[in-house]
C-alpha positions as YAML, in Angstrom:
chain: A
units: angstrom
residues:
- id: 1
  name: UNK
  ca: [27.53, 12.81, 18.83]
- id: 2
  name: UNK
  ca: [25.98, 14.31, 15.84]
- id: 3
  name: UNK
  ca: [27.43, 17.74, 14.82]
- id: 4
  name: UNK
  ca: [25.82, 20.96, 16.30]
- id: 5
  name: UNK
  ca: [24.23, 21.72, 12.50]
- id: 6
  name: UNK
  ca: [22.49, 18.82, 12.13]
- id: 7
  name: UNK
  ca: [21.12, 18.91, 16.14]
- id: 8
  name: UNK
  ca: [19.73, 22.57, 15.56]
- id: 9
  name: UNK
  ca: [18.25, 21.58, 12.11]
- id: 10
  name: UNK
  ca: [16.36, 18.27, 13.90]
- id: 11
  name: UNK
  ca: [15.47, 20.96, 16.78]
- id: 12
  name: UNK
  ca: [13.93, 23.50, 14.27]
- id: 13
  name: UNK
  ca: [12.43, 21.10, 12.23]
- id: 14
  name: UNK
  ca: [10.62, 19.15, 14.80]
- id: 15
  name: UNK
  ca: [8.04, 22.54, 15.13]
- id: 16
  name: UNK
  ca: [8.37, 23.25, 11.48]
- id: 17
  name: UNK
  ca: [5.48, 21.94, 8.78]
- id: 18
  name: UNK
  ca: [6.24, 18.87, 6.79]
- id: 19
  name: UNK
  ca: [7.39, 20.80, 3.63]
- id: 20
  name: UNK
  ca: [10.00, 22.86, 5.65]
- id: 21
  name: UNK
  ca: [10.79, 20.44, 8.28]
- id: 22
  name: UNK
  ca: [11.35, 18.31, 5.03]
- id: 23
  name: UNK
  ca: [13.64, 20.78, 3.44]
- id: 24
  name: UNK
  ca: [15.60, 21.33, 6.96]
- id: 25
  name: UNK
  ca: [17.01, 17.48, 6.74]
- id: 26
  name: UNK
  ca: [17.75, 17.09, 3.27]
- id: 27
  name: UNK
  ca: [21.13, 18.83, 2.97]
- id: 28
  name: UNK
  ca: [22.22, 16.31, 5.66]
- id: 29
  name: UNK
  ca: [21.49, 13.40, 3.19]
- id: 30
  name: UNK
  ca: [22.93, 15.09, 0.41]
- id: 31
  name: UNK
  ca: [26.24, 15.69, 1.43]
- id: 32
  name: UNK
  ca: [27.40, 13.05, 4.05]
- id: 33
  name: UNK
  ca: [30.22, 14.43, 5.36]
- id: 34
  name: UNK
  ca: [29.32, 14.71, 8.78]
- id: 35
  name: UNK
  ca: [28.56, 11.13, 8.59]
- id: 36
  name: UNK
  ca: [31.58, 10.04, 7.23]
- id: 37
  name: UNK
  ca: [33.79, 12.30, 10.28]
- id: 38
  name: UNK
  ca: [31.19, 10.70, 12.82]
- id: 39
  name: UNK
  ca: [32.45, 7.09, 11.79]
- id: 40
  name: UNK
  ca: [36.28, 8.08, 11.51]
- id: 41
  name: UNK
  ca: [35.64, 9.20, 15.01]
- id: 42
  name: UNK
  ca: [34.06, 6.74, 16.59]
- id: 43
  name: UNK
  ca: [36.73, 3.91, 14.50]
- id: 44
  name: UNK
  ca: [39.19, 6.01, 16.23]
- id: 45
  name: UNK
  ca: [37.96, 5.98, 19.62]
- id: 46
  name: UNK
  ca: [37.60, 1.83, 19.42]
- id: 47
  name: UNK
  ca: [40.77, 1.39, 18.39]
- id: 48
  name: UNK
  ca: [41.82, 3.77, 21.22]
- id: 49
  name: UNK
  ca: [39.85, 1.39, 23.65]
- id: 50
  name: UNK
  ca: [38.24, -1.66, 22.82]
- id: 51
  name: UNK
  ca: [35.67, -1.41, 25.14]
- id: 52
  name: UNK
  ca: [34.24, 1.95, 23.87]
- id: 53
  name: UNK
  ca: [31.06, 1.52, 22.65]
- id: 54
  name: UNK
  ca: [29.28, 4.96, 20.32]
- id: 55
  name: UNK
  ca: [26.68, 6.66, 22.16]
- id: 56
  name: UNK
  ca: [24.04, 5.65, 19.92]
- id: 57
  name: UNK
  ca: [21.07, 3.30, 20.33]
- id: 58
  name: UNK
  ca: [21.15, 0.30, 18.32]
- id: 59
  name: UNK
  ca: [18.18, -2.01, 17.19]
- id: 60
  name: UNK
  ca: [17.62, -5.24, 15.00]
- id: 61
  name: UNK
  ca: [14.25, -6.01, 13.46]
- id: 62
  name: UNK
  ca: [14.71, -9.31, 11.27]
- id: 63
  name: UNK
  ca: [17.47, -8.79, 8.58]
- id: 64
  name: UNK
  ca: [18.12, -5.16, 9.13]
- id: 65
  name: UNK
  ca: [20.52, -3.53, 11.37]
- id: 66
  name: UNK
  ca: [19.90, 0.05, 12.50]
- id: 67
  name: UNK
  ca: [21.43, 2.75, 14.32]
- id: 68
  name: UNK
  ca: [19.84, 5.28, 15.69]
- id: 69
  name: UNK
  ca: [21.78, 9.13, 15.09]
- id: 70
  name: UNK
  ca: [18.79, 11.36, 15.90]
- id: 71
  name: UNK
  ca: [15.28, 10.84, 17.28]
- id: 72
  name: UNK
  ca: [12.23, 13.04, 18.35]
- id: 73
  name: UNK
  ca: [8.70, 12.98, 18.26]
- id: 74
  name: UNK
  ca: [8.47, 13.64, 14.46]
- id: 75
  name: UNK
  ca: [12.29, 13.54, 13.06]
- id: 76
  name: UNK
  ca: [14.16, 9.82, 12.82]
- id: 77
  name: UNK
  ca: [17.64, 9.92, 11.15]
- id: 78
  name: UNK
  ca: [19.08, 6.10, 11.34]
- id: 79
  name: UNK
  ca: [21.88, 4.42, 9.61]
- id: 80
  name: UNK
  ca: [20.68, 1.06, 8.47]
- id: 81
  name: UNK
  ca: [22.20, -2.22, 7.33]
- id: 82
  name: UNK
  ca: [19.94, -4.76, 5.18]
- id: 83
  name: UNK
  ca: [21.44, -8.20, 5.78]
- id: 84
  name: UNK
  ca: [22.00, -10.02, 2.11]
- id: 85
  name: UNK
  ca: [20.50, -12.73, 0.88]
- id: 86
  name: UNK
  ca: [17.21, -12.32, 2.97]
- id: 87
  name: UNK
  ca: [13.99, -13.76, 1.87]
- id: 88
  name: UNK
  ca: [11.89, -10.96, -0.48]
- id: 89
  name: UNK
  ca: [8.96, -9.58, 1.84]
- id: 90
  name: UNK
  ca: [5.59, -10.02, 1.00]
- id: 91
  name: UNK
  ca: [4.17, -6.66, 2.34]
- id: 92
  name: UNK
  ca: [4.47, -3.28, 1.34]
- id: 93
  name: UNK
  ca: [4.85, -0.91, 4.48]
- id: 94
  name: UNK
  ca: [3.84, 2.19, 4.39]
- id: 95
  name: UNK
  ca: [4.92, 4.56, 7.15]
- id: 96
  name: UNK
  ca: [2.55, 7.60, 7.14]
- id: 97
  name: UNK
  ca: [6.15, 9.82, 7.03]
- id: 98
  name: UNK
  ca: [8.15, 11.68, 4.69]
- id: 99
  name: UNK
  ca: [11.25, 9.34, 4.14]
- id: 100
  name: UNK
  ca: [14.60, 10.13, 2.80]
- id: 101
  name: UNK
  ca: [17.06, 7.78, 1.98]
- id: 102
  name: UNK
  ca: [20.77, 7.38, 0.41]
- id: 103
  name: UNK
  ca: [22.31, 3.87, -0.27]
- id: 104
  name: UNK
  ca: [25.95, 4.22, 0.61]
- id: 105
  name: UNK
  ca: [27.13, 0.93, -0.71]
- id: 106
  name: UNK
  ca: [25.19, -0.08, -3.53]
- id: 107
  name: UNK
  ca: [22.75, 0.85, -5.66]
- id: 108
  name: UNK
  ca: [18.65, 0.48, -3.74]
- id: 109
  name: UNK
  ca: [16.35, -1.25, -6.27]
- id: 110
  name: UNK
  ca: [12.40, -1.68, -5.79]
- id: 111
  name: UNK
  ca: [9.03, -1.87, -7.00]
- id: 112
  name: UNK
  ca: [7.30, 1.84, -6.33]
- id: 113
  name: UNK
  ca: [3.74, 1.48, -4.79]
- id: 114
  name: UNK
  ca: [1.11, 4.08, -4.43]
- id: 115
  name: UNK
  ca: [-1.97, 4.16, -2.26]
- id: 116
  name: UNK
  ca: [-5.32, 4.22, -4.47]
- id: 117
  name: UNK
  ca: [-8.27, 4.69, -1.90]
- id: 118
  name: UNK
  ca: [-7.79, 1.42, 0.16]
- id: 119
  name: UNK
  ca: [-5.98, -0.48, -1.76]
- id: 120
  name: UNK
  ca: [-2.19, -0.36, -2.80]
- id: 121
  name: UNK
  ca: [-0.99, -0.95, -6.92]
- id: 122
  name: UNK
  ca: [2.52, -1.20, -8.17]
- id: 123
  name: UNK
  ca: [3.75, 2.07, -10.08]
- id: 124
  name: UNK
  ca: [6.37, 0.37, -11.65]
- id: 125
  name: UNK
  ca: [10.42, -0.15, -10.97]
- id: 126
  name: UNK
  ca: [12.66, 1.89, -9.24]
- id: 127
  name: UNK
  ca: [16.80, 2.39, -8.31]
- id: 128
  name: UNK
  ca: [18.45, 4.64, -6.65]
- id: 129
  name: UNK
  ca: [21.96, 4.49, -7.20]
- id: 130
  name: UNK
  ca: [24.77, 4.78, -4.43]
- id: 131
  name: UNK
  ca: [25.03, 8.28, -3.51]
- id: 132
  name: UNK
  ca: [21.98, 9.75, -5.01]
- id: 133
  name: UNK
  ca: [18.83, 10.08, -2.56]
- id: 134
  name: UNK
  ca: [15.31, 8.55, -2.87]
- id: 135
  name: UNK
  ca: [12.60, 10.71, -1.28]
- id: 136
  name: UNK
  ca: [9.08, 9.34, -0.92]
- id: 137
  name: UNK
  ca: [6.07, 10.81, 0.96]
- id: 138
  name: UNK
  ca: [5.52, 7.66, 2.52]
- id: 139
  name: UNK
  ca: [1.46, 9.04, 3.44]
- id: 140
  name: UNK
  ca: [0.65, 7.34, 0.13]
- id: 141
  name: UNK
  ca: [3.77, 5.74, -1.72]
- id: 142
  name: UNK
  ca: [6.06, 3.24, -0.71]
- id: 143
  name: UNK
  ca: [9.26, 0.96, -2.22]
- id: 144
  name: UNK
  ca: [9.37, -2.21, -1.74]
- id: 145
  name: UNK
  ca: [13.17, -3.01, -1.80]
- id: 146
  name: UNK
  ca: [14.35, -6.07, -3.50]
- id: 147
  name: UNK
  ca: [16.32, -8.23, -1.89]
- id: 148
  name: UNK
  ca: [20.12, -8.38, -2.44]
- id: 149
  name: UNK
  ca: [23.13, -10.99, -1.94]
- id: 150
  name: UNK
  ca: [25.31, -8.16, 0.14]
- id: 151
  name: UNK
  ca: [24.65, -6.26, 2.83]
- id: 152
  name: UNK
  ca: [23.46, -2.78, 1.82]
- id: 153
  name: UNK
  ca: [23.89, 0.18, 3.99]
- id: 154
  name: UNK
  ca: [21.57, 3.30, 4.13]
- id: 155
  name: UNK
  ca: [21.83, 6.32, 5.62]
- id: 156
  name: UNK
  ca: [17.86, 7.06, 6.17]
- id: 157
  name: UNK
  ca: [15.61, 10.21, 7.59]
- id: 158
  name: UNK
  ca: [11.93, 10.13, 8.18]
- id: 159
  name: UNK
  ca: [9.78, 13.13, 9.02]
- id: 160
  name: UNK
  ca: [6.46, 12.91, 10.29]
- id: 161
  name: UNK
  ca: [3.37, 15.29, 9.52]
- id: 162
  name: UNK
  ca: [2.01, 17.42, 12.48]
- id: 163
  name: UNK
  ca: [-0.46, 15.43, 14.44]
- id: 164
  name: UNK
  ca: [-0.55, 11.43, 13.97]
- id: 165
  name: UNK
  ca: [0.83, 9.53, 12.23]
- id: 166
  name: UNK
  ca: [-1.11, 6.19, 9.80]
- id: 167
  name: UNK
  ca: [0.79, 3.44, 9.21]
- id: 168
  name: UNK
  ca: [-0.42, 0.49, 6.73]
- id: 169
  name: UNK
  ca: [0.84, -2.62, 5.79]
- id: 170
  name: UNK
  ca: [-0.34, -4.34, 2.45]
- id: 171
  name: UNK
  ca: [-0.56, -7.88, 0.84]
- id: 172
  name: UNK
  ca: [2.26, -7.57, -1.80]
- id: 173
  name: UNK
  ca: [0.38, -10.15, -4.26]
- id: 174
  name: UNK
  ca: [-3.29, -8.11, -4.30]
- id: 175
  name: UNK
  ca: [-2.53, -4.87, -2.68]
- id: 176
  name: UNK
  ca: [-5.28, -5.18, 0.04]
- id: 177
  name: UNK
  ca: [-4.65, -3.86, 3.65]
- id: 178
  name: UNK
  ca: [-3.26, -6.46, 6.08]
- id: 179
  name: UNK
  ca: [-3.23, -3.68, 8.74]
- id: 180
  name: UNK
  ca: [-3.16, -0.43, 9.88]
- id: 181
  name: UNK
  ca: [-1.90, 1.38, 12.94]
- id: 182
  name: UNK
  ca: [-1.92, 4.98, 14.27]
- id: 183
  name: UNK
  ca: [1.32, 5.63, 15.12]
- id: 184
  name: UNK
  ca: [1.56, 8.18, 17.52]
- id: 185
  name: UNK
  ca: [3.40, 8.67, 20.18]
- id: 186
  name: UNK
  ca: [2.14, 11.08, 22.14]
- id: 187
  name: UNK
  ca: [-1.31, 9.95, 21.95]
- id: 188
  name: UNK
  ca: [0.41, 6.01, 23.23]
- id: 189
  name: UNK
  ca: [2.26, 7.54, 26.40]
- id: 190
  name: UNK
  ca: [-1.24, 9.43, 27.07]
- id: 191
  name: UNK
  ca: [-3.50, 5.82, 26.60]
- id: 192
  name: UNK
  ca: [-1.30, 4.37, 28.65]
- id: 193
  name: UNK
  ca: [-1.19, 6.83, 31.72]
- id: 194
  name: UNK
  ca: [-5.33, 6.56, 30.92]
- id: 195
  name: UNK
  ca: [-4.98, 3.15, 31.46]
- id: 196
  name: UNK
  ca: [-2.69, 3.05, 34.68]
- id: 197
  name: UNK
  ca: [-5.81, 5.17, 36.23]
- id: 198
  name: UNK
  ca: [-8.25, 2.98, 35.04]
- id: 199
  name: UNK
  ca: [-5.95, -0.39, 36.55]
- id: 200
  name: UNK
  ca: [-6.15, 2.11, 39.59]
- id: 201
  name: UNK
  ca: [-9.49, 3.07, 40.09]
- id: 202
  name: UNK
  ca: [-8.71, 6.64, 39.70]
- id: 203
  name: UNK
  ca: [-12.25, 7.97, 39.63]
- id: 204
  name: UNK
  ca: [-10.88, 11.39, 40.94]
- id: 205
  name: UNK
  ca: [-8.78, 11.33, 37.18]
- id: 206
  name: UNK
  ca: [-12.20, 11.38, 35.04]
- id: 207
  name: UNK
  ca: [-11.83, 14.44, 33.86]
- id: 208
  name: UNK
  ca: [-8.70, 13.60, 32.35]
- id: 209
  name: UNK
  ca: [-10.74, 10.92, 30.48]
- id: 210
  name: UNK
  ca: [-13.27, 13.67, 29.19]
- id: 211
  name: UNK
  ca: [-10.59, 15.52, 28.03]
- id: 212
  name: UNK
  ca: [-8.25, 12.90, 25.71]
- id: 213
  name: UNK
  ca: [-11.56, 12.20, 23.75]
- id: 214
  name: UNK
  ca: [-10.76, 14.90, 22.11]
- id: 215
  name: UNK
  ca: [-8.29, 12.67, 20.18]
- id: 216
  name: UNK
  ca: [-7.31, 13.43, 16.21]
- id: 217
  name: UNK
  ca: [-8.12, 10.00, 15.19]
- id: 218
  name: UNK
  ca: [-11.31, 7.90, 15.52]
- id: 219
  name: UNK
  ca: [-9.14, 4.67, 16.47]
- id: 220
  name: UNK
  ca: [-7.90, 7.09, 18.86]
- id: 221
  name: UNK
  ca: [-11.03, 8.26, 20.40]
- id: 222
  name: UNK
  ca: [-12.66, 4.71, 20.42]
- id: 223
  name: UNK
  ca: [-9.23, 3.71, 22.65]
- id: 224
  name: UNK
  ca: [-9.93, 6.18, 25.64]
- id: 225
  name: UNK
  ca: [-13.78, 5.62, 25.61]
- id: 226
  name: UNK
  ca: [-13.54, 2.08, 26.00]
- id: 227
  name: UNK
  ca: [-10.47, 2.92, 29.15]
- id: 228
  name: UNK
  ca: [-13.39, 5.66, 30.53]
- id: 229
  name: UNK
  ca: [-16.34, 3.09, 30.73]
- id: 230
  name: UNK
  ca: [-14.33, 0.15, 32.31]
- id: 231
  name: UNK
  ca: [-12.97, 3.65, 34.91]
- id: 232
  name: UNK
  ca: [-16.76, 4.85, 35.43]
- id: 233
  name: UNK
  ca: [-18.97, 3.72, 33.20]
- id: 234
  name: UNK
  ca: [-21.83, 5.88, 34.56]
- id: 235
  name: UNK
  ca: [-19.81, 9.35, 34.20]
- id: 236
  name: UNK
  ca: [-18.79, 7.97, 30.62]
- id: 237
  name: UNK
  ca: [-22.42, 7.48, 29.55]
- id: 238
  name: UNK
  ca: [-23.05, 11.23, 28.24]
- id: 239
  name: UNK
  ca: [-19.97, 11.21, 26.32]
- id: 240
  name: UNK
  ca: [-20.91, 7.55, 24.72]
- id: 241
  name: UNK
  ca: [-24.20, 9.37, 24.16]
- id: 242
  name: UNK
  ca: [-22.56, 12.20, 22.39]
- id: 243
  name: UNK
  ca: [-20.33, 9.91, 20.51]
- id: 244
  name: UNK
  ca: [-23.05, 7.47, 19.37]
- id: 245
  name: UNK
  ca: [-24.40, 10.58, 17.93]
- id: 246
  name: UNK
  ca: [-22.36, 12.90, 16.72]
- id: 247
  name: UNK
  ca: [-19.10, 11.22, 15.81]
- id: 248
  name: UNK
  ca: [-18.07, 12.01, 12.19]
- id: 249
  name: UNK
  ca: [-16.46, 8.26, 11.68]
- id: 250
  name: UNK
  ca: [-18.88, 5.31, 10.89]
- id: 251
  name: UNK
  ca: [-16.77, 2.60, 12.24]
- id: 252
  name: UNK
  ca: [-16.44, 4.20, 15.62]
- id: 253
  name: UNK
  ca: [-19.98, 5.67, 15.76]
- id: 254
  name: UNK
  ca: [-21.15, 2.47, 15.39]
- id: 255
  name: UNK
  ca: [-19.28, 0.86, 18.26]
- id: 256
  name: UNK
  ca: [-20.41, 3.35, 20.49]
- id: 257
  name: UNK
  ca: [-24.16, 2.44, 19.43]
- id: 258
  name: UNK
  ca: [-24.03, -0.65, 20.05]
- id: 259
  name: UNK
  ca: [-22.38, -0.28, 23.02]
- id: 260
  name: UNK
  ca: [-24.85, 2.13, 23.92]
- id: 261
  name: UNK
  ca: [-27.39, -0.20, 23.99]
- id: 262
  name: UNK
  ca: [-25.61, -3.14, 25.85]
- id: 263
  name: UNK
  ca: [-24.84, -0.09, 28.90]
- id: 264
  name: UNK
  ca: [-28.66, 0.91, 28.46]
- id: 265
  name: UNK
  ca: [-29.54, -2.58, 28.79]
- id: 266
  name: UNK
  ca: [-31.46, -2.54, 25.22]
- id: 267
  name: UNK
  ca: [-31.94, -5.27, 22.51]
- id: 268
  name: UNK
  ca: [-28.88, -5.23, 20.45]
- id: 269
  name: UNK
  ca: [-30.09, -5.69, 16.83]
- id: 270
  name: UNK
  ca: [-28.85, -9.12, 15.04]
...
């Protein structure tokens, strides 16, 4: 288990703005010692009994390796190994969080990218040696790690902002946006109890409906109209109304225009 300091700083931090929740976590990254005990503990404990296994989730996307010390809504702490030797990436990811990270092995080495309206540009080279820390507001900058020929391990925290969270993903060779995702989730577990009602014909649950359209995003409030009008399209049809007409975001008060008139059985425009 992770010490008792570092549990009551993820607890307090989860409530806390991004600045402070920030500022909560980064004493953990800079000095490690915790970390370090936690392994000699759990190397201990295996060679006490080989079938012990640590009491942490574990996950593998592609080449890297990750191990999951602390997780909540908004606060991630993993320890991370990138596989060497691993084909270089051609997108530039980036998370919508506050990231911290400390190579423990080696020294990290990447190109530094920055968000410019839609579009991502290259802000030149970066390394972080092993030991130091590399902190990026990941909202609008990202690294793109080179690859290496050895494994590197990282000792890694993200923080997310109140409310949701945008991810992107961009074309490494122009910059342009491959794609983007809202990654909350709160607003996922709540979409998909919306859509378990909907699969069940809860008429009885519109209200509930009404209510998430309310959503931060527009991508967000698109998502639960389209789950009210396949529930009841009829008790939707105000709130389309509303939305064809008042929503602030083009994209989405478009959508609901046009599907406005398909519901209203008029001529949709070529």
């Amino acid at each position: 288990m992770i010490p008792a300091a570092l549990a009551e700083a993820v607890d307090t931090a989860e409530a806390a703005p991004i600045d402070r929740a920030v500022a909560l976590i980064r004493p953990f990254l800079s000095d490690i010692g915790w970390f370090d005990a936690l392994l000699a503990e759990e190397i201990q404990a295996m060679a006490g009994d080989p079938r012990h296994l640590p009491g942490f989730r574990a996950s593998r996307q592609g080449g890297a390796r990750h191990l999951v010390l602390a997780r909540t809504e908004r606060i991630w702490l993993t320890a991370s190994l990138l596989d060497g030797g691993q084909a270089p990436s051609e997108r530039v990811h980036f998370s919508g969080r506050v990231s911290l990270c400390r190579p423990l092995n080696g020294p990290l080495a990447g190109d530094a990218w920055r968000l410019e309206g839609a579009r991502a540009m290259m802000a030149g080279a970066r390394i972080c040696a092993a030991g130091a820390t590399i902190e990026l507001d990941e909202r609008r900058e990202a690294l793109w790690v080179r690859p290496t020929d050895a494994p590197l391990m990282l000792l890694r925290a993200q923080v997310a902002p109140t409310g949701p969270v945008q991810a992107r993903i961009h074309d490494r060779s122009d910059g342009r946006t491959i794609a983007s995702a809202q990654a909350d989730e709160g607003h996922a577990r709540a979409l998909m109890l919306l859509s378990l009602l909907r699969l069940q014909g809860r008429r009885d649950a519109a209200d509930q409906f009404a209510q998430a359209l309310d959503a931060p995003l527009p991508g967000q409030r698109w998502a639960v109209m389209r789950e009210y009008l396949a529930l009841d399209t009829a008790r939707a049809l105000p709130a389309l109304r509303a939305m064809a007409g008042r929503e602030i975001d083009a994209v989405v008060r478009g959508l609901a225009t046009r599907t406005l008139r398909q519901v209203e059985g008029m001529p949709c425009p070529a």
